[in-house]
Short mmCIF file of C-alpha atoms in Angstrom, two decimals:
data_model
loop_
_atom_site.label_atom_id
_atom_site.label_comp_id
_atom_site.label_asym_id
_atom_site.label_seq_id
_atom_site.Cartn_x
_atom_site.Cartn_y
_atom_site.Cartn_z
CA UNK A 1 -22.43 -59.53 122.56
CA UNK A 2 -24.55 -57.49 120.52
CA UNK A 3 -22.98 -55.28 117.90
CA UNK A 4 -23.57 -51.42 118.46
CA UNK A 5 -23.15 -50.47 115.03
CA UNK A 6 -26.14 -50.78 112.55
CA UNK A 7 -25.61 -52.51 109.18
CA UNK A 8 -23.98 -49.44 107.21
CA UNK A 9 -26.12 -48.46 103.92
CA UNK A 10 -25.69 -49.30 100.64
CA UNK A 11 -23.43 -46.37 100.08
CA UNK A 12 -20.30 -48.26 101.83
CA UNK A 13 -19.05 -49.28 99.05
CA UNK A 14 -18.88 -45.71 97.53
CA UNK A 15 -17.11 -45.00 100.58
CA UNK A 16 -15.18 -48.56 100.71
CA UNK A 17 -13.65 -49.37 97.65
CA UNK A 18 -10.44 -47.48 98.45
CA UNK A 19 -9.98 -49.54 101.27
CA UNK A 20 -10.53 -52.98 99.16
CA UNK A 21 -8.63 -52.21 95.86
CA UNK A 22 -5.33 -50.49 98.09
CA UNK A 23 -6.09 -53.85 100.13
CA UNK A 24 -5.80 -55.83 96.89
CA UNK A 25 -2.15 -54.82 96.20
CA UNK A 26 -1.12 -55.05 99.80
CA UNK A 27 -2.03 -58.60 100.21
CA UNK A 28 -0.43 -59.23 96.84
CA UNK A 29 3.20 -57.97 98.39
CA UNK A 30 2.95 -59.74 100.93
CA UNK A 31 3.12 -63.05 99.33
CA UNK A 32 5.60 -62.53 96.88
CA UNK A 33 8.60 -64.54 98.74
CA UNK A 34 5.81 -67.67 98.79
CA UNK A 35 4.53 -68.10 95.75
CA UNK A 36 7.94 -67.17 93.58
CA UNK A 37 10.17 -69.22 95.99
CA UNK A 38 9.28 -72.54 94.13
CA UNK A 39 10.88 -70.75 90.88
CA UNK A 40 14.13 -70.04 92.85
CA UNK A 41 15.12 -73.13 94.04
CA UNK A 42 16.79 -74.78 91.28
CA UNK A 43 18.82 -71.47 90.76
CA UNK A 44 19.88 -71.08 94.03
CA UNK A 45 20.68 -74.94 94.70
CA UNK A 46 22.58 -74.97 91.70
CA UNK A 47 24.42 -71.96 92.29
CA UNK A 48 25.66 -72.58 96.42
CA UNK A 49 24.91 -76.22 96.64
CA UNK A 50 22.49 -76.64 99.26
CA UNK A 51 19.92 -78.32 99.81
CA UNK A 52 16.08 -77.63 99.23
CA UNK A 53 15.53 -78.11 102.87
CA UNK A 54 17.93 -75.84 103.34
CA UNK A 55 16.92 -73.26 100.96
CA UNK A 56 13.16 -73.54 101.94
CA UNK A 57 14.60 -72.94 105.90
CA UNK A 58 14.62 -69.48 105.41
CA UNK A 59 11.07 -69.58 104.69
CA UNK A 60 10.70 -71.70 107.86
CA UNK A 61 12.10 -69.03 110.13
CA UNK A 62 10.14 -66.03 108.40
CA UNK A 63 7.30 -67.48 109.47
CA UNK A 64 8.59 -68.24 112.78
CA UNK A 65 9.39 -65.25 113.56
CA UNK A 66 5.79 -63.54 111.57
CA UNK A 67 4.34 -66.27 114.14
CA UNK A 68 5.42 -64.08 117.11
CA UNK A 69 5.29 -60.62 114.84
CA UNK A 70 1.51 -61.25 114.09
CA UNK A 71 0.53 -61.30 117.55
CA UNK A 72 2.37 -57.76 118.41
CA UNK A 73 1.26 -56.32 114.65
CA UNK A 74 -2.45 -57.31 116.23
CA UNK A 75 -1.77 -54.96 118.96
CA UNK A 76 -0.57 -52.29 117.23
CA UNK A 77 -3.30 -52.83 115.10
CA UNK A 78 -6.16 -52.44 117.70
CA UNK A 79 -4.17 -49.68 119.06
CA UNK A 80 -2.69 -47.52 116.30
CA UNK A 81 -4.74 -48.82 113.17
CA UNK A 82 -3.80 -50.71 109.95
CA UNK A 83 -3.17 -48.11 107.56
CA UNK A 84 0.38 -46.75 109.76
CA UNK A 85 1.00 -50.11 110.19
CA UNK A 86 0.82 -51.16 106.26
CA UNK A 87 2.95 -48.42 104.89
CA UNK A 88 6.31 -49.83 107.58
CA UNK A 89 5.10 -53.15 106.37
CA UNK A 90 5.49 -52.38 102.94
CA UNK A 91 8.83 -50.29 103.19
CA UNK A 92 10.85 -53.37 105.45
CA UNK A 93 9.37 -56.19 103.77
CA UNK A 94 10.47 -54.39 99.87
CA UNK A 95 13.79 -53.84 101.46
CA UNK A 96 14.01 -57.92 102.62
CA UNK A 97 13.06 -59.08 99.11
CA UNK A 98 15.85 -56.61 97.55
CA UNK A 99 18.35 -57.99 100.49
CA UNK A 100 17.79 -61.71 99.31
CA UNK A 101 19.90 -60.88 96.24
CA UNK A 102 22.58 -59.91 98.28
CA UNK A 103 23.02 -63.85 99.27
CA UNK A 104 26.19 -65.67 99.20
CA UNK A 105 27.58 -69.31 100.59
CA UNK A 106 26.74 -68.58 103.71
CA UNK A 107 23.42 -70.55 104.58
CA UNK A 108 23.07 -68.52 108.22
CA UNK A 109 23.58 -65.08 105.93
CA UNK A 110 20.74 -66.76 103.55
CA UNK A 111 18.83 -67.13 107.13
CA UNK A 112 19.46 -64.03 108.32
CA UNK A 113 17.74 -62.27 105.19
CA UNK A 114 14.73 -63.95 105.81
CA UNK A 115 14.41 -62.96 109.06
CA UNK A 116 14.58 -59.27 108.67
CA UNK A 117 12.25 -60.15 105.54
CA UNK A 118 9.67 -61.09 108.01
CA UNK A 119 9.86 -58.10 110.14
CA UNK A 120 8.20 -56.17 106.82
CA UNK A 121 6.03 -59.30 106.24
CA UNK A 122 4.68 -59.03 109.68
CA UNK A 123 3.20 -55.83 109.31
CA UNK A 124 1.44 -57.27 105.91
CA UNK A 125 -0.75 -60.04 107.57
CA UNK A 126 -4.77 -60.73 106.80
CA UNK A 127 -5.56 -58.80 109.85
CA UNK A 128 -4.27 -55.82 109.32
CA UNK A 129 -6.62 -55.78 105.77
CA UNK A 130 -9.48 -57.60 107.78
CA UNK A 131 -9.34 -55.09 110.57
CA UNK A 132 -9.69 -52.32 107.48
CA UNK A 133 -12.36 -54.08 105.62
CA UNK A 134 -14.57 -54.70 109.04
CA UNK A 135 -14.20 -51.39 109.87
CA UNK A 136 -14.71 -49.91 106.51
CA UNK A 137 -17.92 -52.43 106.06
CA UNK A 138 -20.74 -54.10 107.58
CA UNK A 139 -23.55 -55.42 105.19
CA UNK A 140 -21.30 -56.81 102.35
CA UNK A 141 -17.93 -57.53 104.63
CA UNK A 142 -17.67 -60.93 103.13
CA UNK A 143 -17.66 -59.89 99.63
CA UNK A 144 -15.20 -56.94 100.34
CA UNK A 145 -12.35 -59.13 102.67
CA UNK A 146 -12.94 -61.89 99.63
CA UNK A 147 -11.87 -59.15 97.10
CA UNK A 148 -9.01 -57.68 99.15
CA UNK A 149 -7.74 -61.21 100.26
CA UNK A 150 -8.14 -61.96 96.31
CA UNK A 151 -4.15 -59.99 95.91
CA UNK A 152 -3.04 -63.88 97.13
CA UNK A 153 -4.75 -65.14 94.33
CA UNK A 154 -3.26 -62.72 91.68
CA UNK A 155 0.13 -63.17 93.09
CA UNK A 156 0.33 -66.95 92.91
CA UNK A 157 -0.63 -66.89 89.46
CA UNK A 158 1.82 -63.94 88.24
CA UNK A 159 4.79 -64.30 90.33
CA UNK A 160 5.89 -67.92 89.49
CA UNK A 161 6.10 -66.74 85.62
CA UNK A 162 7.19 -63.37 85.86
CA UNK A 163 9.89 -64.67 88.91
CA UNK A 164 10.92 -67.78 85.83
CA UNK A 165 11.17 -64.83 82.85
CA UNK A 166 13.25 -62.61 84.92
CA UNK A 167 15.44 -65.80 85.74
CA UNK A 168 15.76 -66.83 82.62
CA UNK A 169 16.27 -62.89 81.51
CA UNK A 170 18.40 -61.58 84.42
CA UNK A 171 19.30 -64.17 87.14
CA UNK A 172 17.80 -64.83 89.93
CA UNK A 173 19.26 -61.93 92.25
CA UNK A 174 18.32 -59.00 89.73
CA UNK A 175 14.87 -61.19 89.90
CA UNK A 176 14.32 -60.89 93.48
CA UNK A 177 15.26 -56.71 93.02
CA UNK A 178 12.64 -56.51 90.38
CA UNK A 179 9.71 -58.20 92.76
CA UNK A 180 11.43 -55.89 95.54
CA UNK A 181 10.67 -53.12 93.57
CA UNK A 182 7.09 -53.76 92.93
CA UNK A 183 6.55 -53.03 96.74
CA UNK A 184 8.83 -49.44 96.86
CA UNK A 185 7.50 -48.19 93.57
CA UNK A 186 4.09 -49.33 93.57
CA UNK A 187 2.29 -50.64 96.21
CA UNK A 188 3.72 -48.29 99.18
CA UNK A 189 2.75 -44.94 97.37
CA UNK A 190 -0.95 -46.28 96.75
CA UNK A 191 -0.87 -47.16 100.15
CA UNK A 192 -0.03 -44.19 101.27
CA UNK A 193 -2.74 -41.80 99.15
CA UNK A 194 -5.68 -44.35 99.27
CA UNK A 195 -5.33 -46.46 102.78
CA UNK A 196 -7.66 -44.45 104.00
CA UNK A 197 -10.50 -45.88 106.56
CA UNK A 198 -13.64 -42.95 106.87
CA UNK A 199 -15.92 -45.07 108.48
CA UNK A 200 -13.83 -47.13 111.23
CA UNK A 201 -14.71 -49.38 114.55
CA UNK A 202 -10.70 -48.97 115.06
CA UNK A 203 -9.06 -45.77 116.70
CA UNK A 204 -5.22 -44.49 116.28
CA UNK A 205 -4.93 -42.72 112.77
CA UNK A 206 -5.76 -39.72 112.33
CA UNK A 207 -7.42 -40.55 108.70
CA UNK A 208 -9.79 -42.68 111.02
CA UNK A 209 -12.64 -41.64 112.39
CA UNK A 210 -13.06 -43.31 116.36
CA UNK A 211 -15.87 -44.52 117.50
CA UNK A 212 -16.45 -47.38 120.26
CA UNK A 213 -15.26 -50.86 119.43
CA UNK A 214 -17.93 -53.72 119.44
CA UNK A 215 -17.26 -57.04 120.10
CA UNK A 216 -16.29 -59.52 123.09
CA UNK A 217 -12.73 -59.05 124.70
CA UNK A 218 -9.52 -60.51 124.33
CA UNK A 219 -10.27 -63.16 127.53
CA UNK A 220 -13.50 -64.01 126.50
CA UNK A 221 -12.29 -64.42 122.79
CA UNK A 222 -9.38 -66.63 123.49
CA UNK A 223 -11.83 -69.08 125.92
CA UNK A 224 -13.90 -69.70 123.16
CA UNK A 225 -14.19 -73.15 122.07
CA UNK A 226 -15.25 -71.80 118.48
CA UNK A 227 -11.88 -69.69 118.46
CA UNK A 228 -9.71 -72.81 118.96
CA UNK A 229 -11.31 -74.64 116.53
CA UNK A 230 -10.45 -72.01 114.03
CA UNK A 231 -7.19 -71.83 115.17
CA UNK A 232 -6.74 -75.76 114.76
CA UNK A 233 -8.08 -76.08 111.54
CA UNK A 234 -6.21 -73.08 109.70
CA UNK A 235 -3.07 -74.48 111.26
CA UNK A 236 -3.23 -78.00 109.60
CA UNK A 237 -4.83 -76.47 106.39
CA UNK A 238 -2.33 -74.06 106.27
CA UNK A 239 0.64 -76.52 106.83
CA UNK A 240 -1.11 -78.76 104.49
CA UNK A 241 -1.75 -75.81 101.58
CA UNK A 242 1.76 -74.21 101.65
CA UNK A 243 3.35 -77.23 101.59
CA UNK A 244 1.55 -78.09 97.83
CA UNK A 245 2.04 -74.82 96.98
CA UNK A 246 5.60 -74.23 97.54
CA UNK A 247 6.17 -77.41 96.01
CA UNK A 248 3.97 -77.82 92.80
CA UNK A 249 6.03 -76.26 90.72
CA UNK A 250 8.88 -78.71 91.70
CA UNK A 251 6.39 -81.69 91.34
CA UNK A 252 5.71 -80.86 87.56
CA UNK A 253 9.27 -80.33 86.68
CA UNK A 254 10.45 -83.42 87.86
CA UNK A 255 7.68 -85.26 86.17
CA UNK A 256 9.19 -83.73 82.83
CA UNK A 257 7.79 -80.14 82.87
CA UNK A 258 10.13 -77.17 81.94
CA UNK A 259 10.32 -74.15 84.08
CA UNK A 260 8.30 -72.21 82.23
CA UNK A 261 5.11 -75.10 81.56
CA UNK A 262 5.04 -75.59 85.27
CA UNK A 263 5.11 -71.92 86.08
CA UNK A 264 2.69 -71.29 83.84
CA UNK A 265 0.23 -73.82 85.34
CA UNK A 266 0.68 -71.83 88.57
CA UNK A 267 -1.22 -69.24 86.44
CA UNK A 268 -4.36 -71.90 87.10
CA UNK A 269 -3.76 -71.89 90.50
CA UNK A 270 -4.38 -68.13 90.51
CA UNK A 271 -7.26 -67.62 88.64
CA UNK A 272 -8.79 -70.47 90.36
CA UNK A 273 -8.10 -68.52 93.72
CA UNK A 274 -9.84 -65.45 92.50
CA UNK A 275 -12.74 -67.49 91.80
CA UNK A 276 -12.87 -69.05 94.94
CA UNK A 277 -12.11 -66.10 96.84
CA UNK A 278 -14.86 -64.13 95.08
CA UNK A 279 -17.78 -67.21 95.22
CA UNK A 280 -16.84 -67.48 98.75
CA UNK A 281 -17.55 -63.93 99.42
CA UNK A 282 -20.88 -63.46 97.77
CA UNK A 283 -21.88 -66.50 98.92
CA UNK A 284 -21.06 -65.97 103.10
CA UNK A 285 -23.01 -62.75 102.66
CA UNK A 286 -26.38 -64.54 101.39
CA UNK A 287 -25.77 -67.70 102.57
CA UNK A 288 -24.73 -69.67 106.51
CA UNK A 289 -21.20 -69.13 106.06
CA UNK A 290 -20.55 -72.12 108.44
CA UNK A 291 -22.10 -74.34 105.66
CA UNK A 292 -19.56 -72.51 103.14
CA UNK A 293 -16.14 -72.85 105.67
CA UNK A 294 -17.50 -76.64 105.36
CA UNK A 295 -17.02 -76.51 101.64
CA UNK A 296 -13.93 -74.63 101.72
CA UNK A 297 -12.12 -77.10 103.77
CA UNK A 298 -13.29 -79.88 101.93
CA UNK A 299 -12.04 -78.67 98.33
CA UNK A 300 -8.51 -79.89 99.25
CA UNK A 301 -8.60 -82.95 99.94
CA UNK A 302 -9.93 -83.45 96.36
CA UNK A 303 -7.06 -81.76 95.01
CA UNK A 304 -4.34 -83.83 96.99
CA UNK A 305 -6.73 -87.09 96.05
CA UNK A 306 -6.29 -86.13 92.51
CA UNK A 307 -2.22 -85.30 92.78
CA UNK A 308 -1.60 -89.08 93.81
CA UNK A 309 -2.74 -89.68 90.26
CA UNK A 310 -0.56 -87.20 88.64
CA UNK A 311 2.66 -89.54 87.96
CA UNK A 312 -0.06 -91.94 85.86
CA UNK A 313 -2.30 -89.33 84.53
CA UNK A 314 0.13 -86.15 83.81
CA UNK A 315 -3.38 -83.81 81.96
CA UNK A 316 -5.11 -84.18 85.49
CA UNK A 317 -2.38 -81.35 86.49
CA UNK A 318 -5.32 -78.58 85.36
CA UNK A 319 -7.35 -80.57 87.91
CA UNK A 320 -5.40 -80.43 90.95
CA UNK A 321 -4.31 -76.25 89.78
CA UNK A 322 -7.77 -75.58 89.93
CA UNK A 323 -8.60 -77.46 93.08
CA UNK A 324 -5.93 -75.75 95.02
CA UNK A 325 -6.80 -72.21 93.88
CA UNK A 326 -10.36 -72.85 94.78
CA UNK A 327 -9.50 -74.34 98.13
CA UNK A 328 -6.64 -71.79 98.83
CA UNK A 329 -8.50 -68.82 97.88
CA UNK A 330 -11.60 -69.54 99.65
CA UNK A 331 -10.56 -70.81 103.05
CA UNK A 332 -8.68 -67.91 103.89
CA UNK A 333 -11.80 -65.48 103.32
CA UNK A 334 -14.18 -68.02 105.29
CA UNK A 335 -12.12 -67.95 108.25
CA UNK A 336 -11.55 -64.07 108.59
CA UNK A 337 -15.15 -63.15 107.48
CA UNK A 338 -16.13 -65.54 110.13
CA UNK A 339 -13.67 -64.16 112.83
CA UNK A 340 -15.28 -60.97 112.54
CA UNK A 341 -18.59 -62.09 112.96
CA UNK A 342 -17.97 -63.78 115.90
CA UNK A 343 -15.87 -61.98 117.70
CA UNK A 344 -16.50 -58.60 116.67
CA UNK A 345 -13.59 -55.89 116.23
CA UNK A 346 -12.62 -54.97 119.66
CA UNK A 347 -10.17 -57.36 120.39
CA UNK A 348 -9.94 -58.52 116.38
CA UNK A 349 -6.46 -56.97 116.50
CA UNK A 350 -5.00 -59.21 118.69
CA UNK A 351 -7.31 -62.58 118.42
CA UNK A 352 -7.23 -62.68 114.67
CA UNK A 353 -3.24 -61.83 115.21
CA UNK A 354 -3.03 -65.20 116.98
CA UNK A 355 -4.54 -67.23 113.72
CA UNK A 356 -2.52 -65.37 111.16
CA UNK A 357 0.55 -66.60 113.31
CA UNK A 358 -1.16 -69.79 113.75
CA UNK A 359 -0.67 -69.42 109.60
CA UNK A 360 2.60 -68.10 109.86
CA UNK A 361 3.57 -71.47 111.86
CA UNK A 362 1.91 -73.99 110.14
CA UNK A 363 3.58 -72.09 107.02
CA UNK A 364 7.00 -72.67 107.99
CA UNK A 365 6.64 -76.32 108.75
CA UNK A 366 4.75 -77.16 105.52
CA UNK A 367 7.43 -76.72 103.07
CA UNK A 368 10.24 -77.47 104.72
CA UNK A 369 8.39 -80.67 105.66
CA UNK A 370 7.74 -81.39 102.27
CA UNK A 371 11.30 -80.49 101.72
CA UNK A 372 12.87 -83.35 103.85
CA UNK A 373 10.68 -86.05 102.35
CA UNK A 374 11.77 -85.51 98.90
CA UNK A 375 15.81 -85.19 100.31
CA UNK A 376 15.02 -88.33 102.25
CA UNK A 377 13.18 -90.28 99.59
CA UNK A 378 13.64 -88.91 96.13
CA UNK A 379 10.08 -88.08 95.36
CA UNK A 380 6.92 -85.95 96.78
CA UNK A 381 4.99 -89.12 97.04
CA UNK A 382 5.06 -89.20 100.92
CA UNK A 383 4.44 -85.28 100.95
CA UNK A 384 0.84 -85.51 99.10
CA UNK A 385 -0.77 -88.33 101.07
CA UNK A 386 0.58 -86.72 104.17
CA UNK A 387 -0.88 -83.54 103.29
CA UNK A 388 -4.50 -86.00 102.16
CA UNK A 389 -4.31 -86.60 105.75
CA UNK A 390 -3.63 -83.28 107.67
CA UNK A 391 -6.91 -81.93 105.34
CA UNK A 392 -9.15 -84.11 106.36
CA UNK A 393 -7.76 -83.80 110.17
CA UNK A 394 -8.59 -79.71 109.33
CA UNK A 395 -11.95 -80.37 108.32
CA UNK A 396 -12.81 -82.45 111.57
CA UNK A 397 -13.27 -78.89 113.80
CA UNK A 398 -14.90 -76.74 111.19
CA UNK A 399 -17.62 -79.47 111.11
CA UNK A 400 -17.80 -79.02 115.33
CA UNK A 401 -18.28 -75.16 114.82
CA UNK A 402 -21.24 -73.83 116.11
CA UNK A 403 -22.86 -70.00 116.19
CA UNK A 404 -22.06 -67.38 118.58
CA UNK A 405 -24.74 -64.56 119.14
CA UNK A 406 -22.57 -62.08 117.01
CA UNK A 407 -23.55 -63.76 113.98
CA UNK A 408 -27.02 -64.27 115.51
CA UNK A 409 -27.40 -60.94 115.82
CA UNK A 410 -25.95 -59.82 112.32
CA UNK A 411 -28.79 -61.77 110.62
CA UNK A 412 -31.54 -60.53 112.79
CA UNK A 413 -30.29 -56.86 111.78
CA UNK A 414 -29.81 -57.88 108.46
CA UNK A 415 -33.54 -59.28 108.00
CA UNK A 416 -35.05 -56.34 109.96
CA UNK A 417 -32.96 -53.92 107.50
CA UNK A 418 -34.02 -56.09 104.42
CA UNK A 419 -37.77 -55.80 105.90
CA UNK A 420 -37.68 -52.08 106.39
CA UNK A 421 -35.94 -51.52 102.72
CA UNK A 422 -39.06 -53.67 101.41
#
């Protein structure tokens, strides 16, 4: 279906960058439970006992239950708009972290917190920022959902270190209230003076201007053969990804790292992901972003290649940190810039809600999968080549992609604008 809306004008990003930069710290609260949990779990398992399979189960049912959420948030989102959506988001989700201090013995109380954790994390999802940034922009979309997605990056280099200092400082519980309070103190009053959309394909919010939605429906969306290959290959990636990410922090310590070296590594893994997340964007704008999803799903399996090696070659560790923040931070852009493009934004809501729980899914199997094969045989060694095997399974349907005329039709607008500028 063609797209009713001309490429906006340079001037979008005048208009824009609200949108992206309050995006920014959104996307970085939203992550803060995954990329500090590595950090807790010797704390915690010391402390009650259990297991890491049992610890990393609360992580398993938030994203069971953001599985479902995600789907419902994509509604609201079509309906309402992201930026009312964000701020209750921001406000449940700070109150979860600060309630996972409360824990005690109990493993179902443990379980319990995570589950009203996800109904805040639910409302924090990619597509309620994609939905702002496709509304918000048009010509340079890629570029601006790579810089707002970019908050993941940040966040999985600074939360593993600050999480270890304010262990080692305070304890974990008075750590999980300081993260908490990042969210309440922070991020939901930027959210609420700068979320702002003036230019917007979504209706709902007031601060949004309405016009009609472009793009194919819900139906014809869901029947797509392109949409369930997306929805394939983010799953295994993403159950793949989380399950090295939860767990590399882990995998260094026991191969002689202190809490603090291997946390700091994680700082690799972050600035790695802004650089990915950044070269993917400039590069689906100028470039066919198919051809860049191809590269973007191929990074991993380098980096889980190169972690086999680790327990012989401990200085390759830079190696696979790198790897995995290029591969993390650029898949994640690829996939929602493309989303956009090929579906459009009337039904993005809801269609891009069923890939973030796809996500969601895939990201509570992952680590508690990688869990159970360290309980069950001592070592991650079973963990990395399984994950070796789930990437290259990922990369079989982004290769069997193929173009729908949405993103025919961007590039003929984009030429003809590029030929009338000239």
């Amino acid at each position: 279906m063609k797209d009713r809306h001309p490429p906006l004008p340079h001037g979008e990003w005048r208009n824009g960058w609200p949108v992206v930069a309050t995006s920014v710290l959104g996307v970085a609260l939203s992550v803060v439970h995954f990329y500090s949990l590595g950090v807790f779990l010797e704390p915690i398992q010391r402390e009650f006992g259990w297991t890491r399979a049992q610890i990393t189960g609360g992580f398993a049912i938030y994203s069971i239950l953001t599985t479902v959420g995600s789907v419902v948030v994509g509604t609201f989102v079509d309906r309402v708009g992201p930026r009312r959506v964000a701020l209750v988001g921001a406000i449940l989700y700070s109150a979860g972290l600060a309630s996972l201090a409360t824990a005690d013995g109990n493993i179902w109380g443990w379980w319990m917190r995570w589950a009203f954790l996800a109904a805040g994390g639910s409302c924090l999802t990619a597509t309620v920022w994609s939905t702002a940034i496709g509304a918000a922009f048009s010509r340079h979309r890629g570029l601006a959902i790579a810089i707002a997605l970019s908050g993941t990056a940040i966040a999985s280099g600074v939360y593993p270190l600050t999480a270890g200092l304010m262990i080692e400082a305070f304890g974990w519980r008075m750590a999980y209230v300081g993260l908490a309070s990042f969210g309440l103190l922070i991020v939901l009053p930027v959210l609420f003076l700068f979320f702002r959309i003036h230019r917007a394909d979504v209706a709902g919010d007031p601060t949004e201007t309405i016009v009609p939605l472009s793009g194919v429906s819900f139906p014809e969306g869901v029947r797509s053969a392109n949409y369930r290959r997306l929805l394939i290959a983010t799953f295994l990636f993403t159950l793949a990804i989380t399950a090295l990410h939860i767990h590399f922090v882990p995998i260094l310590m026991g191969s002689g790292w202190t809490t603090q070296e291997a946390a700091g590594m994680a700082i690799m893994i972050g600035i790695s992901m802004v650089v990915g997340r950044v070269s993917a964007g400039v590069l689906i704008d100028r470039f066919n972003p198919l051809m860049i999803a191809i590269g973007a799903f191929m990074l991993p399996i380098f980096a889980s290649g190169t972690l086999i090696l680790l327990p012989t070659y401990p200085a390759l560790a830079i190696v696979v940190a790198i790897l995995l923040g290029l591969s993390s931070g650029s898949e994640v852009d690829v996939v929602g810039y493309l989303a956009t493009r090929f579906f459009g934004l009337k039904s993005f809501g809801r269609l891009f809600g069923i890939i973030t729980g796809g996500w969601a899914l895939a990201s509570s199997i992952g680590p508690v999968a990688g869990s159970f094969s360290y309980d069950a045989f001592g070592s991650y060694e079973v963990m990395v080549w399984s994950t070796l095997a789930m990437f290259v399974l990922a990369l079989i349907p982004i290769l069997r992609l193929r173009r729908l005329p949405a993103l025919d039709y961007y590039r003929a607008t984009s030429s003809t604008s590029d030929t009338n500028r000239a």
